[in-house]
Amino acid sequence: MTRTYGEGCPIALSLDIVGERWALLVVRELRLGPRRYRDLQEALPGITPAVLSKRLKELEEYGVLRRRELPPPVAARVYELTAWGAELEPVFQSLARWGVRSPVLPLTGEVSADSVMLGLRTFFDGNGDGDGEPRTPWSASYEVALGRDVYRLRVEDGRLTELARGPAADAPDVLVRTTKPAWQAVLHGTDPLDDAVAAGRLSVTGDVAALRRLVAARTHPTPR
Amino acid sequence: MTRTYGEGCPIALSLDIVGERWALLVVRELRLGPRRYRDLQEALPGITPAVLSKRLKELEEYGVLRRRELPPPVAARVYELTAWGAELEPVFQSLARWGVRSPVLPLTGEVSADSVMLGLRTFFDGNGDGDGEPRTPWSASYEVALGRDVYRLRVEDGRLTELARGPAADAPDVLVRTTKPAWQAVLHGTDPLDDAVAAGRLSVTGDVAALRRLVAARTHPTPR
DNA sequence: CCGGATCCTTATAGATACTG
DNA sequence: CAGTATCTATAAGGATCCGG
């Protein structure tokens, strides 16, 4: 470790590890699974190769992520979170929930497809502080394609139990095909689901009611 | 804002605000109430006056903290968290819970009295993920003096409902007088409470059983 | 003594080009 | 594709000084 706060406080220790510039954003990009160097560079606009290399090296040494070489058919090296690195999830959740309530900064700019889907998990009703009224529990499986980025989701008894990259293993109850901005608008509530479907911005196959429940389960914290 | 990640992701936004070096540690020092410039400088060994001034100015502009001039009898200026700044609490909790499980770094160095008490809250059984067995709920009020740093605590039905600087308003059930290192050793479990009392490292007035329950409620996450 | 500001040095990040 | 190398800009570290 180069610079350290040199304290005995676990918060300071965490910041020694993931508090450097870009570090937590690199980890964020690995939340839904392994990524190649190139993927990370594209997902982190503005990071320079030197800094990305340095962060990856440091985070690997700390045990937050590991390098892995995929066998010949793919022949790529990827970075993936260790079990301990994956335990940063509550940190991301709390940071996102705090940042979204910022009274000063507008929250403009691009968001990756991964982040849109992870935002759905972070702000999914029932994953939160448990301050909401109990909703009617439901269960359904989903496949959502945002352009060529495909995700599978599963809700069981009103809890979001699965979110991963890639198509659903078995036939899902609902199949959604749309674009990232259209999906964002629907989730954000600025474009009602039925309008988006009617206008062809979003196509649904299967249980539309289950999709309505999913969209409705996305909460919208009040900014201060 | 000087440097920004320029993303639409709320996590990146949060890091734009509190992701700069020292920023989150400055906020940490205000978790239990207002502090003067000098207090912050002493609590953050290694921070330079220029950096501290800059962070305070930035955090004030973002609305995380505010400056306040105390009226003549005291005549000091203090920094205190805004309501939104205080909402960073879950971020501290998750960072502390993650850092304490670090497989590589030892967690050595000084810890402020505030941090010791806040650690008790962070790792208080029942404040966590709810993964523990249900404990017998109890209620008690405490006053803990670590040298000249005095804190009051209240447990209601097994939940830690109050933690603040300063003596208890009404006569507490338990009054503890000890030193920071002795209190740390007892909380950490390396120095059994009864030994510490017998050896005079810690003096208790009042309900010793209630103090035992408090100490026992401090959980110890397994490092990886 | 408190609450900083200033000056200088060092470390880290940004920009760009280039290589195994 | 997965990084290194080089150079420049910026931010942090260290010491000192200053006004109220």
Tab-separated table of N, CA and C in Angstrom, chain B residues 27-116:
chain	number	residue	atom	x	y	z
B	27	VAL	N	-15.999	13.584	7.640
B	27	VAL	CA	-17.405	13.358	7.975
B	27	VAL	C	-17.519	12.402	9.165
B	28	ARG	N	-16.694	11.368	9.150
B	28	ARG	CA	-16.716	10.395	10.238
B	28	ARG	C	-16.566	11.079	11.594
B	29	GLU	N	-15.690	12.069	11.655
B	29	GLU	CA	-15.418	12.752	12.922
B	29	GLU	C	-16.602	13.566	13.423
B	30	LEU	N	-17.564	13.793	12.531
B	30	LEU	CA	-18.722	14.604	12.924
B	30	LEU	C	-19.946	13.745	13.236
B	31	ARG	N	-19.765	12.415	13.190
B	31	ARG	CA	-20.915	11.522	13.367
B	31	ARG	C	-21.571	11.667	14.732
B	32	LEU	N	-20.786	12.008	15.731
B	32	LEU	CA	-21.365	12.125	17.077
B	32	LEU	C	-21.583	13.576	17.501
B	33	GLY	N	-21.520	14.482	16.536
B	33	GLY	CA	-21.799	15.873	16.879
B	33	GLY	C	-20.746	16.843	16.384
B	34	PRO	N	-20.951	18.122	16.607
B	34	PRO	CA	-20.093	19.182	16.072
B	34	PRO	C	-18.652	19.089	16.577
B	35	ARG	N	-17.730	19.542	15.754
B	35	ARG	CA	-16.320	19.588	16.105
B	35	ARG	C	-15.705	20.888	15.605
B	36	ARG	N	-14.711	21.345	16.343
B	36	ARG	CA	-13.963	22.510	15.884
B	36	ARG	C	-12.856	22.062	14.936
B	37	TYR	N	-12.339	23.038	14.216
B	37	TYR	CA	-11.240	22.792	13.280
B	37	TYR	C	-10.104	22.057	13.974
B	38	ARG	N	-9.777	22.539	15.129
B	38	ARG	CA	-8.673	21.958	15.876
B	38	ARG	C	-8.940	20.497	16.255
B	39	ASP	N	-10.164	20.218	16.665
B	39	ASP	CA	-10.535	18.842	17.016
B	39	ASP	C	-10.331	17.914	15.820
B	40	LEU	N	-10.755	18.398	14.666
B	40	LEU	CA	-10.644	17.588	13.453
B	40	LEU	C	-9.182	17.320	13.123
B	41	GLN	N	-8.376	18.359	13.249
B	41	GLN	CA	-6.960	18.219	12.949
B	41	GLN	C	-6.309	17.180	13.854
B	42	GLU	N	-6.702	17.187	15.115
B	42	GLU	CA	-6.129	16.233	16.061
B	42	GLU	C	-6.638	14.818	15.820
B	43	ALA	N	-7.899	14.724	15.377
B	43	ALA	CA	-8.499	13.398	15.182
B	43	ALA	C	-8.037	12.758	13.879
B	44	LEU	N	-7.477	13.563	12.989
B	44	LEU	CA	-7.060	13.062	11.686
B	44	LEU	C	-5.551	13.224	11.541
B	45	PRO	N	-4.792	12.361	12.174
B	45	PRO	CA	-3.343	12.545	12.160
B	45	PRO	C	-2.829	12.409	10.738
B	46	GLY	N	-2.116	13.422	10.290
B	46	GLY	CA	-1.543	13.386	8.954
B	46	GLY	C	-2.205	14.360	8.001
B	47	ILE	N	-3.402	14.804	8.327
B	47	ILE	CA	-4.050	15.762	7.435
B	47	ILE	C	-3.375	17.119	7.609
B	48	THR	N	-3.196	17.820	6.519
B	48	THR	CA	-2.550	19.129	6.609
B	48	THR	C	-3.645	20.194	6.657
B	49	PRO	N	-3.345	21.329	7.243
B	49	PRO	CA	-4.360	22.382	7.360
B	49	PRO	C	-4.969	22.768	6.024
B	50	ALA	N	-4.138	22.818	4.995
B	50	ALA	CA	-4.655	23.216	3.682
B	50	ALA	C	-5.702	22.229	3.184
B	51	VAL	N	-5.418	20.946	3.332
B	51	VAL	CA	-6.355	19.922	2.856
B	51	VAL	C	-7.627	19.938	3.697
B	52	LEU	N	-7.460	20.073	5.014
B	52	LEU	CA	-8.636	20.108	5.877
B	52	LEU	C	-9.541	21.290	5.517
B	53	SER	N	-8.943	22.450	5.316
B	53	SER	CA	-9.733	23.626	4.931
B	53	SER	C	-10.468	23.397	3.629
B	54	LYS	N	-9.753	22.816	2.668
B	54	LYS	CA	-10.358	22.589	1.357
B	54	LYS	C	-11.535	21.619	1.462
B	55	ARG	N	-11.343	20.527	2.192
B	55	ARG	CA	-12.420	19.543	2.335
B	55	ARG	C	-13.631	20.147	3.034
B	56	LEU	N	-13.366	20.912	4.094
B	56	LEU	CA	-14.478	21.516	4.822
B	56	LEU	C	-15.269	22.449	3.909
B	57	LYS	N	-14.549	23.200	3.091
B	57	LYS	CA	-15.215	24.126	2.181
B	57	LYS	C	-16.061	23.347	1.157
B	58	GLU	N	-15.465	22.317	0.575
B	58	GLU	CA	-16.184	21.529	-0.427
B	58	GLU	C	-17.415	20.851	0.177
B	59	LEU	N	-17.211	20.213	1.325
B	59	LEU	CA	-18.316	19.478	1.942
B	59	LEU	C	-19.436	20.425	2.359
B	60	GLU	N	-19.063	21.650	2.700
B	60	GLU	CA	-20.087	22.633	3.034
B	60	GLU	C	-20.876	23.013	1.778
B	61	GLU	N	-20.152	23.237	0.679
B	61	GLU	CA	-20.824	23.595	-0.574
B	61	GLU	C	-21.772	22.501	-1.044
B	62	TYR	N	-21.382	21.263	-0.848
B	62	TYR	CA	-22.222	20.148	-1.285
B	62	TYR	C	-23.421	19.957	-0.368
B	63	GLY	N	-23.374	20.555	0.814
B	63	GLY	CA	-24.488	20.380	1.737
B	63	GLY	C	-24.336	19.196	2.666
B	64	VAL	N	-23.108	18.692	2.793
B	64	VAL	CA	-22.864	17.562	3.696
B	64	VAL	C	-22.700	18.059	5.125
B	65	LEU	N	-22.041	19.195	5.275
B	65	LEU	CA	-21.880	19.776	6.604
B	65	LEU	C	-22.110	21.272	6.540
B	66	ARG	N	-22.197	21.877	7.719
B	66	ARG	CA	-22.333	23.327	7.766
B	66	ARG	C	-21.429	23.889	8.852
B	67	ARG	N	-21.032	25.145	8.647
B	67	ARG	CA	-20.263	25.875	9.659
B	67	ARG	C	-21.229	26.568	10.594
B	68	ARG	N	-20.899	26.612	11.830
B	68	ARG	CA	-21.762	27.333	12.750
B	68	ARG	C	-20.903	28.053	13.764
B	69	GLU	N	-21.225	29.299	14.049
B	69	GLU	CA	-20.484	30.073	15.037
B	69	GLU	C	-21.245	29.983	16.350
B	70	LEU	N	-20.586	29.487	17.370
B	70	LEU	CA	-21.243	29.416	18.665
B	70	LEU	C	-21.263	30.801	19.295
B	71	PRO	N	-22.320	31.120	20.015
B	71	PRO	CA	-22.462	32.456	20.609
B	71	PRO	C	-21.409	32.712	21.691
B	72	PRO	N	-21.137	33.982	21.983
B	72	PRO	CA	-20.059	34.473	22.843
B	72	PRO	C	-19.591	33.627	24.019
B	73	PRO	N	-20.471	33.091	24.877
B	73	PRO	CA	-19.910	32.329	26.003
B	73	PRO	C	-18.870	31.308	25.552
B	74	VAL	N	-19.102	30.695	24.396
B	74	VAL	CA	-18.153	29.712	23.870
B	74	VAL	C	-17.274	30.356	22.802
B	75	ALA	N	-17.922	31.080	21.885
B	75	ALA	CA	-17.213	31.828	20.857
B	75	ALA	C	-16.269	30.973	20.032
B	76	ALA	N	-16.765	29.851	19.564
B	76	ALA	CA	-15.965	29.004	18.694
B	76	ALA	C	-16.762	28.728	17.432
B	77	ARG	N	-16.063	28.422	16.352
B	77	ARG	CA	-16.814	27.975	15.186
B	77	ARG	C	-16.685	26.472	15.090
B	78	VAL	N	-17.780	25.843	14.827
B	78	VAL	CA	-17.802	24.388	14.756
B	78	VAL	C	-18.360	23.947	13.420
B	79	TYR	N	-18.060	22.711	13.076
B	79	TYR	CA	-18.602	22.095	11.875
B	79	TYR	C	-19.518	20.968	12.315
B	80	GLU	N	-20.666	20.875	11.644
B	80	GLU	CA	-21.606	19.823	12.014
B	80	GLU	C	-22.284	19.290	10.761
B	81	LEU	N	-22.720	18.056	10.813
B	81	LEU	CA	-23.367	17.439	9.665
B	81	LEU	C	-24.752	18.031	9.437
B	82	THR	N	-25.122	18.156	8.181
B	82	THR	CA	-26.510	18.461	7.851
B	82	THR	C	-27.305	17.160	7.967
B	83	ALA	N	-28.609	17.261	7.828
B	83	ALA	CA	-29.444	16.055	7.892
B	83	ALA	C	-29.021	15.071	6.802
B	84	TRP	N	-28.713	15.599	5.640
B	84	TRP	CA	-28.305	14.728	4.536
B	84	TRP	C	-26.935	14.104	4.819
B	85	GLY	N	-26.041	14.901	5.369
B	85	GLY	CA	-24.740	14.365	5.739
B	85	GLY	C	-24.857	13.240	6.751
B	86	ALA	N	-25.774	13.400	7.681
B	86	ALA	CA	-25.971	12.356	8.696
B	86	ALA	C	-26.496	11.072	8.078
B	87	GLU	N	-27.085	11.188	6.911
B	87	GLU	CA	-27.602	9.998	6.215
B	87	GLU	C	-26.482	9.146	5.620
B	88	LEU	N	-25.240	9.575	5.787
B	88	LEU	CA	-24.118	8.736	5.368
B	88	LEU	C	-23.890	7.585	6.343
B	89	GLU	N	-24.630	7.577	7.441
B	89	GLU	CA	-24.437	6.546	8.449
B	89	GLU	C	-24.392	5.115	7.890
B	90	PRO	N	-25.332	4.730	7.027
B	90	PRO	CA	-25.260	3.367	6.466
B	90	PRO	C	-23.967	3.117	5.685
B	91	VAL	N	-23.420	4.160	5.088
B	91	VAL	CA	-22.159	3.998	4.361
B	91	VAL	C	-21.045	3.653	5.349
B	92	PHE	N	-20.993	4.357	6.459
B	92	PHE	CA	-19.981	4.055	7.479
B	92	PHE	C	-20.159	2.642	8.023
B	93	GLN	N	-21.389	2.292	8.283
B	93	GLN	CA	-21.656	0.969	8.834
B	93	GLN	C	-21.173	-0.126	7.882
B	94	SER	N	-21.514	0.023	6.603
B	94	SER	CA	-21.138	-1.034	5.658
B	94	SER	C	-19.639	-1.049	5.411
B	95	LEU	N	-19.017	0.131	5.385
B	95	LEU	CA	-17.564	0.171	5.207
B	95	LEU	C	-16.855	-0.473	6.393
B	96	ALA	N	-17.318	-0.173	7.587
B	96	ALA	CA	-16.681	-0.734	8.777
B	96	ALA	C	-16.844	-2.251	8.821
B	97	ARG	N	-18.049	-2.716	8.491
B	97	ARG	CA	-18.305	-4.150	8.517
B	97	ARG	C	-17.489	-4.876	7.461
B	98	TRP	N	-17.210	-4.190	6.364
B	98	TRP	CA	-16.396	-4.819	5.317
B	98	TRP	C	-14.916	-4.799	5.720
B	99	GLY	N	-14.449	-3.647	6.148
B	99	GLY	CA	-13.022	-3.499	6.437
B	99	GLY	C	-12.540	-4.417	7.542
B	100	VAL	N	-13.411	-4.668	8.503
B	100	VAL	CA	-13.024	-5.474	9.640
B	100	VAL	C	-12.783	-6.928	9.236
B	101	ARG	N	-13.256	-7.295	8.078
B	101	ARG	CA	-13.052	-8.657	7.593
B	101	ARG	C	-11.888	-8.761	6.608
B	102	SER	N	-11.095	-7.706	6.500
B	102	SER	CA	-9.956	-7.714	5.586
B	102	SER	C	-9.017	-8.884	5.835
B	103	PRO	N	-8.728	-9.654	4.789
B	103	PRO	CA	-7.827	-10.788	4.957
B	103	PRO	C	-6.352	-10.391	4.940
B	104	VAL	N	-6.046	-9.192	4.494
B	104	VAL	CA	-4.640	-8.829	4.319
B	104	VAL	C	-4.113	-7.825	5.330
B	105	LEU	N	-4.927	-6.852	5.671
B	105	LEU	CA	-4.397	-5.766	6.484
B	105	LEU	C	-4.771	-5.949	7.945
B	106	PRO	N	-3.849	-5.670	8.815
B	106	PRO	CA	-3.923	-6.047	10.224
B	106	PRO	C	-4.839	-5.203	11.100
B	107	LEU	N	-5.150	-4.000	10.705
B	107	LEU	CA	-5.978	-3.130	11.539
B	107	LEU	C	-5.234	-2.735	12.818
B	108	THR	N	-4.123	-2.071	12.626
B	108	THR	CA	-3.358	-1.564	13.755
B	108	THR	C	-3.348	-0.050	13.702
B	109	GLY	N	-3.081	0.556	14.823
B	109	GLY	CA	-3.023	2.008	14.877
B	109	GLY	C	-4.037	2.546	15.858
B	110	GLU	N	-3.982	3.834	16.043
B	110	GLU	CA	-4.841	4.488	17.016
B	110	GLU	C	-6.289	4.571	16.543
B	111	VAL	N	-7.188	4.574	17.485
B	111	VAL	CA	-8.604	4.779	17.206
B	111	VAL	C	-9.096	5.835	18.191
B	112	SER	N	-9.859	6.775	17.682
B	112	SER	CA	-10.383	7.813	18.563
B	112	SER	C	-11.442	7.237	19.491
B	113	ALA	N	-11.682	7.935	20.590
B	113	ALA	CA	-12.705	7.493	21.536
B	113	ALA	C	-14.067	7.418	20.844
B	114	ASP	N	-14.366	8.426	20.037
B	114	ASP	CA	-15.611	8.409	19.265
B	114	ASP	C	-15.747	7.116	18.469
B	115	SER	N	-14.653	6.748	17.780
B	115	SER	CA	-14.716	5.576	16.909
B	115	SER	C	-14.931	4.298	17.694
B	116	VAL	N	-14.358	4.231	18.882
B	116	VAL	CA	-14.553	3.047	19.719
B	116	VAL	C	-16.032	2.897	20.064
